Amino acid sequence: MKIIIKGGRVIDPANKIDENLDILIENGKILELSKYINIAEAKHIDASKKIVSPGFIDTDYNFYNLENASIQIIKNESKAALAGGFTSVAIMPDTTPVVDNKKTVMKILEKAEKDSLINLFIIGSITKDLLGQELSFMEELSNVGVLAFSDNKPIENTEILRVAFHYAKRFEKAFLVNCEDTFLIEDSLVNEGYISAVLGLKGRPKIAETIMIYRDILLAIESDVPIHILNATCNYSIEAVRHLKTKYKKLTAGINQDYFTLSEEACLNFNTNAKIQPPLRSKDDVMAVKEGLKNNTIDVISSGHRPKTFEEKNKMFIESEFGNSGIELTLALVITELVKTGYLDISHAISKLTINPANLLKINKGTLNIGTDADIVIFDINEKWFVKESKLFSNYKNTPYIKKKLYGIVEKVIVGGEVFDVEKI
Amino acid sequence: MLLKNKDFISLYEVNAEVLLSIFERIIFFKKRETSEYKGRLSGKNIVNAFFEPSTRTRFSFEIAEKMLGANVINFSSKISSISKGESLSDTVKTLEAIGANLIVVRHPAPGAAKYIADEIDIPVVNAGDGGHEHPTQALLDLFTIYECKGTFKDQKIVIAGDILHSRSTRSTLFAIRSLGGEVVLCGPPTLVPDYYKLLGAEICYDLDEALKSAIAVRTARIQKERFKEFYIQPDEYFKNYRLDNKRISKHKDKLMVMHGAPMRRGEEITSEVADGPNSVIFPQMTNGMFARMALLDLLLRGED
């Protein structure tokens, strides 16, 4: 089965490509990139005036109840990911049950194989049951193919984390770390600063994050394990990463889309859709995040997708669950907040969603290399639209972006050669 | 509608005109005989929904409500269906459905009053939501100053004590700033966080220094029930921040001494000062009742 994507502006940062090209796909693999490809029996996809790039890879994605999810739910969540430009996601281990052993991995992969429209990868937990007390079955997790390790929350006990780092030396898989000092953030739900002053809520100081970034990176340096800071949300943290990158090569940093889009003021009026962790920070920190992305201190952009039901979110602020679901808005937020504003050109932005996460997770994706899987996204960079709750694909509508004006929309996504028209799935 | 929306939840970004209109309504009630206004809210059902213990504030609201002829229903969470597992949202929707015209709410969770107000169409008055705000307390404090001084422009007001846990301080700070006044927050550094500067307050750790050009000092009572003990050293705290005669007499000509009650005589304030010529503590309480009358009147009758 041959497919030709015709006339698009092809951007593949890994290979420094940014020009109008046709792409030939056969049997799910990329076969050729050339100026004019014409094969009569191939299916033609018209990509004129669109951008064609490798499909995005998400490094911070949650799907809590995957094992028990119905086919329809998985399909809707896949659609949401496709709408955000993603062809691959790495699922964080706080599923039910936790991904701390081989059996759970196999069950998830089996389910994914059957029902998911996109590639699902697994991140294994560092500690058993995410309790931060005993190591998970790290060796069998590594052998069965988890891409990296994370507890998706801070590990309080430094000694246990140090042991985990050293134990994991053999596996050469990255630790994706959540950095916040649990004592300093106890009972605290927002940034310590303007918003905590206005709302009378205990705040999480920025240094609670930066202190742990230093701690975790030092542990990684000592054990020579690759480390990825999932979220460097404030100026101090970004400075820390920048400084320590000069000392250690296996250090990368990422950021979820909310931290370059919203500041702490989004929590005014006790808006639970802005309740995330780490918390939304000050306007100065938002600028520091954008600068950090621009100067490559921050390598990866992720969705930070945390799907929650209406009942879980629609409570008083102190009781509401943390998190917002956002994967279907990732491309548009990146274009609106980073590209249209001049911080990143589109190719640079794409690199943070493709080749950089691919390198972190050590998967052969995120490029348009000949012979690799045809995971490709075709999108319009200029189309203006407004977020409407009724038009969201995900089953989970906990997003602070309803009514937001956005630029950029995904038209088609190809996953392993299978073509999805985002509007029509 | 006098107030920006149907509720009275917070004084964040409150308009000076709104505050002055409320003050005018307070004066209206203070000047008149009971017989002139006792039927203004007759037929209205007001529910005092107190999910957190209170005596003073509840009594104050209840008397205000009855003075205007409203039907008063007191609701305590201990005896209500909350204990049967009903959601807060359903509880207040039920009150609205049964015929409440206004709900006065006190709740331990910050944001509770806003949450409730968003769930129902009738007005909600915040009588204190966790550590967030206590706007009616701020109203009575400010009116007491207004009654005595006539203006807030360039006037310096000191609030001293446990600022960190004082919800009324937050409301008062918002309101004084909006009226053009200056606020100096005074206390030990652990109880006076820097981020209050972002709200337009000055910070000073030396009370005697702060009192030098102040027109009023308002105590923020230590709220032992709200925090961990290691934030202060008690003996040093009271030595530095107690309102005693030695400290107050230096400024006795113009300094108003204010307190939110309950007072712990001998701790944050001495009896000499509490009962002395600078004290307006009991007049504050009287103004509190009138302030609540004015507020309820404005919310349920608008500008008539």
XYZ file of C-alpha atoms in Angstrom:
729
model
C 0.000 0.000 0.000
C 1.644 3.219 -1.204
C 0.860 6.704 0.018
C 2.283 9.983 -1.259
C 2.010 13.158 0.797
C 2.167 15.875 -1.834
C 3.272 19.474 -1.787
C 3.623 20.084 1.917
C 6.281 22.104 3.694
C 8.265 19.239 5.157
C 10.024 20.024 8.434
C 12.297 17.349 9.942
C 14.571 19.041 12.485
C 16.630 15.880 13.035
C 17.778 16.016 9.427
C 17.676 19.808 9.141
C 14.986 19.620 6.472
C 12.615 22.548 5.890
C 11.437 22.667 2.307
C 8.575 21.705 0.051
C 8.845 17.989 -0.599
C 6.744 14.955 -1.387
C 6.938 11.929 0.910
C 6.436 8.347 -0.257
C 5.223 5.799 2.275
C 5.001 2.083 1.623
C 3.796 -0.648 3.964
C 3.902 1.694 6.878
C 7.483 2.879 6.346
C 8.948 6.073 4.931
C 10.482 5.229 1.604
C 11.472 8.479 -0.035
C 11.533 12.258 0.326
C 11.839 14.084 -3.008
C 10.714 17.173 -4.858
C 8.179 15.411 -7.082
C 7.016 11.878 -6.533
C 4.391 10.529 -8.885
C 3.143 7.001 -8.675
C -0.208 6.320 -10.270
C -1.488 3.587 -7.947
C -0.518 5.410 -4.753
C -3.059 7.144 -2.498
C -2.393 10.873 -2.737
C -2.712 13.156 0.261
C -2.762 16.833 -0.656
C -0.635 18.727 1.854
C -0.288 21.989 -0.017
C -0.069 25.008 2.307
C 0.319 22.615 5.249
C 3.277 21.626 7.353
C 4.360 17.990 7.351
C 6.519 16.806 10.207
C 7.299 13.676 12.217
C 4.464 12.808 14.586
C 4.918 14.124 18.102
C 6.035 12.053 21.079
C 4.636 12.776 24.544
C 6.869 12.090 27.544
C 4.371 13.050 30.277
C 1.003 11.463 29.686
C -1.482 9.854 32.024
C -4.159 7.286 31.375
C -5.088 6.077 34.834
C -7.568 3.369 34.086
C -6.289 1.995 30.815
C -6.616 -1.640 31.791
C -10.354 -1.326 32.356
C -11.126 1.297 29.750
C -13.668 0.480 27.075
C -12.736 0.478 23.415
C -14.688 3.702 22.927
C -12.829 5.496 25.692
C -9.461 4.402 24.345
C -10.537 5.491 20.884
C -11.563 8.940 22.156
C -8.329 9.346 24.054
C -6.397 8.302 20.939
C -8.325 10.883 18.921
C -7.431 13.537 21.475
C -3.759 12.647 21.169
C -3.946 12.693 17.367
C -5.631 16.108 17.466
C -2.670 17.369 19.456
C -0.284 16.080 16.809
C 0.906 13.002 18.692
C 1.608 9.601 17.171
C 3.326 8.195 20.268
C 2.797 8.681 23.978
C 4.728 7.316 26.943
C 2.276 6.480 29.719
C 3.260 7.356 33.255
C 3.137 4.427 35.694
C 0.389 5.695 37.998
C -2.187 3.533 36.345
C -4.465 1.101 38.102
C -2.622 -1.089 38.941
C 0.725 0.667 39.061
C 3.290 -0.247 36.436
C 5.867 -1.653 38.803
C 6.043 -5.175 37.385
C 6.174 -7.098 34.126
C 2.643 -8.480 34.239
C 1.054 -5.025 34.297
C 3.226 -3.887 31.416
C 2.173 -6.873 29.318
C -1.522 -6.255 30.028
C -1.271 -2.621 29.014
C 0.669 -3.386 25.862
C -1.847 -6.037 24.913
C -4.733 -3.608 25.385
C -2.880 -0.908 23.476
C -2.127 -3.222 20.614
C -5.824 -4.019 20.257
C -7.576 -0.704 20.767
C -5.214 2.220 20.583
C -4.936 4.243 17.406
C -1.517 5.601 18.396
C 1.721 4.046 19.651
C 1.647 3.541 23.418
C 4.897 3.200 25.317
C 5.350 2.502 28.979
C 7.299 4.257 31.702
C 8.044 1.971 34.615
C 7.871 3.048 38.224
C 10.943 3.583 40.355
C 9.357 2.398 43.571
C 6.865 -0.349 44.288
C 3.302 0.924 44.152
C 4.732 4.446 43.904
C 5.047 4.506 47.677
C 8.622 5.721 47.650
C 9.749 2.938 49.996
C 10.929 -0.109 48.068
C 12.298 -0.480 44.577
C 9.954 -1.686 41.873
C 10.876 -4.689 39.746
C 13.185 -2.434 37.796
C 15.138 -5.157 36.068
C 12.139 -7.014 34.691
C 10.540 -3.705 33.728
C 13.657 -2.817 31.813
C 13.778 -6.196 30.123
C 10.149 -6.078 29.087
C 10.715 -2.762 27.363
C 9.762 0.215 29.507
C 11.427 3.248 28.009
C 12.320 5.042 31.235
C 11.597 5.157 34.938
C 9.516 7.605 36.958
C 7.220 7.687 39.979
C 5.324 10.613 38.446
C 5.654 12.332 41.816
C 8.503 13.421 44.087
C 10.466 10.755 45.932
C 10.934 12.177 49.396
C 13.563 9.862 50.831
C 16.932 10.795 49.358
C 18.559 7.551 50.386
C 15.963 5.467 48.592
C 16.254 7.565 45.462
C 20.042 7.265 45.591
C 19.772 3.488 45.855
C 17.376 3.472 42.897
C 19.770 5.512 40.765
C 22.662 3.179 41.502
C 20.545 0.064 40.983
C 19.509 1.389 37.602
C 23.045 2.010 36.366
C 22.999 -1.125 34.249
C 19.849 -0.266 32.375
C 20.938 3.016 30.764
C 17.331 4.222 30.823
C 16.527 7.738 31.921
C 14.959 8.685 35.242
C 12.150 11.153 34.602
C 11.918 13.078 37.850
C 9.301 15.226 39.538
C 11.118 17.723 41.694
C 9.431 19.220 44.739
C 10.418 19.059 48.394
C 7.439 17.337 50.018
C 7.953 19.046 53.373
C 8.037 22.530 51.901
C 4.938 21.924 49.799
C 2.839 20.191 52.450
C -0.806 21.317 52.304
C 0.113 23.836 49.628
C -1.856 24.069 46.440
C -0.677 27.124 44.514
C 2.489 29.110 43.888
C 3.831 30.985 46.903
C 3.640 34.551 45.730
C 0.894 36.768 44.368
C -1.743 34.068 44.090
C -1.221 32.663 47.599
C -1.316 36.236 48.887
C -4.664 36.905 47.186
C -6.390 33.598 47.862
C -5.183 32.988 51.399
C -3.924 29.532 50.426
C -0.614 28.133 51.607
C 1.817 28.401 48.702
C 4.541 26.192 47.255
C 7.766 28.162 47.141
C 9.798 27.984 43.910
C 12.825 26.873 45.849
C 10.989 23.683 46.812
C 11.364 22.708 43.149
C 14.881 24.021 42.600
C 16.272 22.379 45.736
C 15.124 18.996 44.500
C 16.329 19.632 40.966
C 19.808 20.109 42.399
C 19.431 17.057 44.592
C 18.201 14.760 41.854
C 20.787 15.870 39.298
C 23.617 15.332 41.780
C 22.338 11.807 42.381
C 22.293 11.221 38.625
C 25.822 12.552 38.221
C 27.072 10.340 41.022
C 25.523 7.215 39.474
C 26.024 8.223 35.850
C 22.365 7.631 35.011
C 20.565 9.744 32.412
C 18.174 12.175 34.111
C 15.301 14.212 32.736
C 13.707 17.001 34.773
C 10.053 16.705 33.799
C 9.176 20.295 34.690
C 11.512 23.231 35.289
C 8.747 25.740 35.904
C 10.556 28.757 37.350
C 13.581 30.937 36.764
C 15.656 29.404 39.594
C 15.056 25.888 38.281
C 15.939 26.813 34.720
C 19.150 28.466 35.900
C 19.979 25.301 37.840
C 19.508 23.093 34.787
C 21.484 25.475 32.608
C 24.374 25.485 35.044
C 24.447 21.728 35.621
C 24.232 20.969 31.905
C 27.775 22.333 31.708
C 28.823 19.662 34.205
C 26.843 16.642 33.029
C 25.952 15.543 29.529
C 23.144 13.104 30.353
C 20.848 15.847 31.635
C 17.722 17.011 29.831
C 14.744 19.077 30.887
C 11.147 19.285 29.779
C 8.112 21.441 30.374
C 4.383 20.858 30.176
C 2.362 23.170 27.953
C 0.573 24.944 30.791
C 3.775 26.518 32.102
C 4.420 28.549 28.954
C 0.747 29.411 28.572
C -0.653 30.361 31.959
C 0.634 32.120 35.033
C -0.584 31.817 38.635
C -3.319 34.395 38.016
C -5.278 31.638 36.246
C -6.089 30.341 39.750
C -7.958 33.544 40.684
C -11.510 32.948 41.848
C -10.352 29.520 42.937
C -10.459 28.144 39.396
C -9.921 24.399 39.821
C -9.011 23.937 36.160
C -5.832 25.857 36.930
C -4.967 23.602 39.875
C -1.943 21.637 38.694
C 1.332 20.493 40.166
C 3.909 21.869 40.176
C 1.757 25.004 40.464
C 1.418 27.694 37.800
C 4.053 30.285 38.524
C 4.508 34.034 38.163
C 4.501 35.920 34.868
C 8.286 36.316 35.162
C 8.650 32.569 35.445
C 6.502 32.049 32.347
C 8.900 34.314 30.459
C 11.855 32.388 31.876
C 10.292 29.150 30.585
C 9.910 30.602 27.106
C 13.503 31.854 27.194
C 14.616 28.453 28.458
C 12.927 26.782 25.517
C 14.533 29.267 23.158
C 18.078 28.798 24.450
C 17.674 25.008 24.675
C 17.967 24.745 28.432
C 14.578 23.077 28.094
C 14.706 20.322 25.474
C 11.263 18.767 25.516
C 7.667 19.957 25.439
C 5.053 17.571 26.837
C 1.326 17.687 27.336
C 1.182 16.889 31.068
C -2.157 15.308 30.279
C -4.033 14.399 33.472
C -7.582 13.336 32.619
C -10.047 13.889 35.480
C -13.803 13.475 35.654
C -16.168 16.372 36.278
C -16.843 15.052 39.788
C -13.141 14.956 40.586
C -12.549 18.561 39.508
C -15.820 20.296 40.372
C -15.213 20.537 44.085
C -13.923 23.249 46.351
C -10.379 24.199 45.377
C -8.785 22.510 48.368
C -10.560 19.238 47.560
C -10.352 19.278 43.799
C -7.950 16.877 42.090
C -4.771 18.273 40.567
C -4.300 18.243 36.829
C -5.791 19.201 33.567
C -6.302 17.275 30.382
C -4.629 18.951 27.486
C -3.115 16.670 24.924
C -5.471 17.626 22.122
C -4.406 21.275 22.401
C -0.629 20.774 22.418
C 0.122 21.715 18.823
C -2.131 24.768 18.956
C -0.704 25.973 22.274
C 2.844 25.590 20.995
C 2.033 27.577 17.863
C -0.008 30.242 19.663
C 2.232 30.798 22.678
C 5.697 30.086 21.298
C 5.776 30.335 17.510
C 3.363 33.193 16.805
C 4.996 35.188 19.604
C 8.426 34.776 18.072
C 10.146 32.705 20.775
C 10.677 29.645 18.581
C 10.492 29.164 14.867
C 8.318 26.240 13.878
C 11.216 23.899 13.183
C 12.758 24.538 16.581
C 9.378 23.998 18.232
C 8.896 20.717 16.370
C 12.266 19.446 17.533
C 11.065 19.674 21.151
C 8.148 17.424 20.325
C 9.919 14.946 18.057
C 13.646 14.240 17.926
C 14.372 15.454 21.462
C 11.834 13.209 23.213
C 12.835 10.367 20.871
C 16.467 10.724 21.929
C 15.479 10.849 25.582
C 13.395 7.690 25.332
C 15.829 6.052 22.915
C 13.211 5.132 20.335
C 13.718 5.122 16.600
C 11.033 7.746 15.972
C 10.686 11.506 15.817
C 12.326 11.772 12.400
C 11.526 11.262 8.730
C 14.494 8.925 8.279
C 14.112 6.552 5.383
C 13.055 3.104 6.541
C 11.491 4.250 9.822
C 7.817 3.968 10.745
C 5.610 6.432 8.920
C 4.471 8.443 11.944
C 3.650 11.808 10.430
C 1.494 14.808 11.263
C 0.078 17.242 8.719
C -1.122 20.542 10.100
C -2.149 24.081 9.272
C -0.117 26.646 11.191
C -2.378 29.653 10.615
C -5.949 28.530 11.101
C -7.636 30.371 13.962
C -10.179 28.593 16.137
C -11.749 28.668 19.596
C -11.777 25.832 22.113
C -15.306 24.552 22.653
C -16.108 21.983 25.309
C -18.541 20.151 23.052
C -15.879 19.747 20.375
C -13.212 18.222 22.604
C -12.413 14.640 21.623
C -11.268 13.475 25.011
C -13.794 12.031 27.460
C -12.221 14.304 30.033
C -12.990 18.004 29.800
C -10.916 19.337 32.675
C -9.105 22.078 30.824
C -8.600 25.783 31.608
C -8.624 26.609 27.900
C -12.335 26.618 27.071
C -13.074 29.674 24.859
C -9.376 30.310 24.291
C -8.397 31.571 20.838
C -5.793 29.334 19.277
C -3.824 29.154 16.057
C -2.860 25.935 14.384
C -4.845 22.804 13.736
C -3.996 19.209 12.911
C -5.564 17.973 9.682
C -4.295 14.448 9.224
C -2.091 12.096 11.183
C -0.394 8.959 9.906
C 0.510 6.270 12.403
C 2.603 3.440 11.042
C 1.184 4.143 7.608
C -2.462 4.266 8.736
C -4.046 7.591 7.824
C -6.378 9.401 10.218
C -8.378 12.432 9.192
C -8.725 14.139 12.560
C -12.176 15.562 11.962
C -13.631 12.328 10.634
C -12.418 9.608 13.051
C -27.132 46.588 41.182
C -24.825 48.362 43.593
C -22.376 45.573 44.035
C -20.689 44.113 40.966
C -22.419 40.795 41.307
C -25.092 39.210 43.451
C -22.721 38.104 46.214
C -20.405 39.591 48.817
C -17.459 37.220 48.845
C -14.209 39.116 48.644
C -12.813 42.623 48.710
C -10.148 41.844 46.073
C -10.252 44.723 43.554
C -13.305 46.222 45.266
C -14.327 49.656 44.017
C -13.929 52.565 46.436
C -17.408 53.784 45.423
C -18.921 50.485 46.528
C -17.305 50.763 49.947
C -18.396 54.354 50.373
C -21.958 53.441 49.413
C -21.984 50.751 52.059
C -20.667 53.267 54.593
C -23.473 55.623 53.643
C -26.036 52.886 54.176
C -24.484 52.110 57.591
C -24.831 55.764 58.578
C -28.445 55.681 57.352
C -29.231 52.887 59.792
C -27.204 54.258 62.700
C -29.036 57.603 62.482
C -32.544 56.188 62.555
C -34.900 54.616 65.075
C -35.592 50.897 64.787
C -39.213 51.574 63.898
C -38.121 53.328 60.730
C -36.487 50.277 59.212
C -37.768 47.207 61.004
C -39.839 45.920 58.091
C -37.357 46.444 55.292
C -36.543 42.757 54.886
C -39.767 41.306 56.194
C -40.771 38.155 54.374
C -37.177 37.440 53.363
C -35.669 34.127 54.451
C -32.028 34.373 55.431
C -30.061 31.235 56.247
C -26.955 31.481 58.421
C -25.010 28.450 57.232
C -22.109 28.156 59.644
C -19.878 25.155 58.959
C -17.244 26.505 61.322
C -17.830 27.556 64.948
C -18.610 31.192 65.684
C -20.480 33.132 68.308
C -19.814 36.811 67.757
C -20.174 36.840 63.989
C -23.263 34.692 63.990
C -24.981 36.718 66.711
C -24.066 39.901 64.895
C -25.635 38.643 61.656
C -28.652 37.260 63.429
C -29.424 40.501 65.213
C -28.876 42.476 62.007
C -31.259 40.168 60.154
C -33.944 40.351 62.843
C -33.667 44.129 63.163
C -34.698 44.322 59.512
C -37.545 41.896 60.027
C -36.157 38.959 58.080
C -36.921 35.329 58.893
C -33.739 33.815 60.268
C -32.828 30.161 59.882
C -29.683 28.952 61.585
C -27.992 25.976 60.067
C -25.183 24.104 61.728
C -23.314 21.427 59.838
C -23.329 19.091 62.821
C -27.066 18.589 62.651
C -27.440 18.794 58.912
C -27.429 16.298 56.125
C -23.731 16.954 55.476
C -23.197 14.308 58.087
C -25.352 12.008 55.988
C -22.929 12.361 53.086
C -24.776 15.001 51.063
C -22.536 17.206 48.949
C -22.138 20.852 49.875
C -23.506 21.764 46.479
C -26.717 19.782 47.044
C -27.095 21.223 50.536
C -27.097 24.829 49.351
C -29.205 24.070 46.285
C -31.747 22.520 48.646
C -31.793 25.667 50.790
C -32.382 27.735 47.687
C -35.104 25.400 46.479
C -36.910 25.487 49.812
C -37.047 29.270 49.716
C -33.919 30.867 51.133
C -33.441 34.376 49.721
C -29.860 34.785 50.904
C -27.251 32.599 52.550
C -24.592 33.793 54.986
C -21.762 31.280 54.958
C -18.850 30.542 57.232
C -16.752 27.528 56.217
C -13.257 26.201 56.998
C -12.231 25.859 53.333
C -10.733 28.823 51.479
C -12.896 29.467 48.439
C -15.979 27.833 49.949
C -18.117 30.975 49.721
C -17.260 31.417 46.012
C -17.909 27.757 45.349
C -21.335 27.970 46.960
C -22.146 31.270 45.239
C -21.438 29.687 41.848
C -23.841 26.838 42.547
C -26.927 28.941 43.341
C -28.678 32.062 42.074
C -29.428 33.731 45.396
C -26.937 36.078 47.087
C -24.196 34.619 49.250
C -22.375 36.559 51.968
C -18.966 35.340 53.063
C -18.714 35.296 56.859
C -15.232 33.811 56.694
C -13.915 31.073 54.383
C -10.915 29.300 55.860
C -7.827 31.498 55.703
C -9.043 33.410 52.652
C -11.157 36.446 53.603
C -13.575 37.883 56.164
C -15.004 40.833 54.252
C -17.731 41.863 56.709
C -15.113 42.142 59.452
C -13.098 44.419 57.179
C -16.227 46.503 56.537
C -16.797 47.141 60.209
C -13.134 47.886 60.889
C -12.977 50.329 58.040
C -16.257 51.996 58.888
C -15.038 52.510 62.450
C -11.996 54.332 61.109
C -14.095 56.252 58.563
C -16.525 57.365 61.262
C -13.657 58.723 63.342
C -11.290 60.115 60.696
C -13.527 60.849 57.713
C -11.072 59.682 55.076
C -8.432 57.087 54.270
C -6.400 59.180 51.877
C -2.725 58.898 52.852
C -3.655 57.583 56.276
C -1.415 54.892 57.716
C -3.019 51.923 59.400
C -0.951 49.316 61.208
C -2.086 45.717 61.481
C -0.004 43.835 64.009
C 0.308 40.180 64.912
C -0.365 36.922 63.143
C -0.789 38.294 59.644
C -0.147 34.972 57.959
C -3.302 33.366 59.308
C -5.510 36.441 59.447
C -8.239 36.349 56.836
C -9.707 39.665 57.910
C -6.314 41.310 57.345
C -6.444 40.269 53.695
C -9.902 41.783 53.212
C -8.943 44.917 55.139
C -5.757 45.359 53.130
C -7.627 45.146 49.809
C -10.190 47.697 50.998
C -7.798 50.213 52.535
C -5.681 50.204 49.383
C -8.728 50.782 47.264
C -9.682 53.745 49.474
C -6.241 55.311 49.085
C -4.845 54.433 52.481
C -1.547 52.816 53.479
C -1.199 49.586 55.367
C 1.802 48.555 57.430
C 1.875 44.884 58.396
C 3.796 44.265 61.564
C 4.881 41.064 63.258
C 7.720 38.526 63.308
C 9.027 37.652 59.803
C 7.639 34.130 60.036
C 4.130 35.536 60.423
C 4.466 38.400 57.921
C 5.424 36.892 54.557
C 7.069 39.049 51.898
C 4.420 38.352 49.295
C 2.076 40.803 51.015
C 4.180 43.515 49.407
C 2.737 42.280 46.098
C -0.669 43.356 47.444
C 0.556 46.867 48.231
C 1.348 46.526 51.926
C 4.473 47.777 53.662
C 6.172 45.430 56.067
C 7.854 46.396 59.329
C 8.992 44.084 62.096
C 9.262 46.830 64.741
C 5.875 47.814 66.127
C 7.026 50.950 67.892
C 8.565 52.200 64.675
C 5.409 51.363 62.714
C 3.124 53.173 65.187
C 4.962 56.456 64.833
C 2.785 57.913 62.094
C -0.218 55.619 62.267
C -3.825 56.647 62.838
C -4.915 53.182 63.900
C -3.488 49.890 65.068
C -5.477 46.719 64.606
C -4.406 43.512 66.300
C -4.340 40.309 64.296
C -4.822 37.739 66.987
C -2.444 34.777 67.157
C -4.409 31.903 65.693
C -2.838 28.993 67.505
C -5.459 26.704 66.093
C -4.255 27.409 62.566
C -0.517 26.836 62.609
C 2.528 24.919 63.722
C 4.135 26.037 66.964
C 7.640 26.603 65.705
C 6.739 29.771 63.799
C 7.279 31.984 66.865
C 8.872 32.154 70.283
C 5.853 33.211 72.433
C 7.599 35.292 75.127
C 9.542 37.275 72.557
C 6.412 37.634 70.474
C 4.289 39.200 73.187
C 7.110 41.464 74.354
C 7.435 42.839 70.825
C 3.820 43.043 69.759
C 1.614 43.347 72.851
C -0.496 46.476 72.933
C 0.251 47.777 76.430
C 0.045 51.206 77.970
C 3.764 51.930 77.627
C 3.575 51.368 73.886
C 0.240 53.075 73.237
C 0.597 56.108 75.518
C 3.370 57.468 73.299
C 0.777 57.950 70.560
C -2.305 58.521 72.650
C -3.488 61.658 70.952
C -4.549 60.198 67.661
C -4.073 56.450 67.623
C -7.186 54.274 67.425
C -6.719 50.874 69.048
C -8.708 48.129 67.371
C -9.160 44.398 67.886
C -11.208 41.670 66.240
C -12.169 39.784 69.406
C -12.064 37.519 71.228
C -9.484 39.350 73.259
C -7.025 37.500 75.422
C -6.453 40.211 78.008
C -2.850 40.198 79.133
C -1.636 38.449 75.992
C -1.853 40.492 72.800
C -3.524 43.405 74.626
C -3.661 44.631 78.222
C -6.895 45.557 79.982
C -5.593 49.085 80.432
C -5.425 49.541 76.690
C -8.536 47.537 75.854
C -10.588 49.692 78.228
C -8.574 52.857 77.719
C -9.360 56.084 75.830
C -7.807 54.971 72.527
C -9.782 51.773 72.331
C -12.680 51.503 69.893
C -13.067 47.776 70.383
C -16.664 47.763 71.577
C -17.827 50.435 69.141
C -16.355 48.162 66.441
C -18.752 45.426 67.458
C -21.729 47.786 67.349
C -20.645 48.947 63.919
C -20.365 45.294 62.948
C -24.052 44.766 63.499
C -24.955 47.907 61.527
C -22.497 47.021 58.766
C -24.153 43.645 58.320
C -27.561 45.291 58.295
C -26.401 47.678 55.603
C -24.929 44.897 53.521
C -27.965 42.620 53.695
C -30.210 45.574 52.947
C -28.181 46.495 49.865
C -28.032 42.922 48.598
C -31.746 42.256 49.008
C -33.197 45.695 48.318
C -30.621 47.269 46.038
C -30.436 51.009 46.178
C -33.910 51.792 47.517
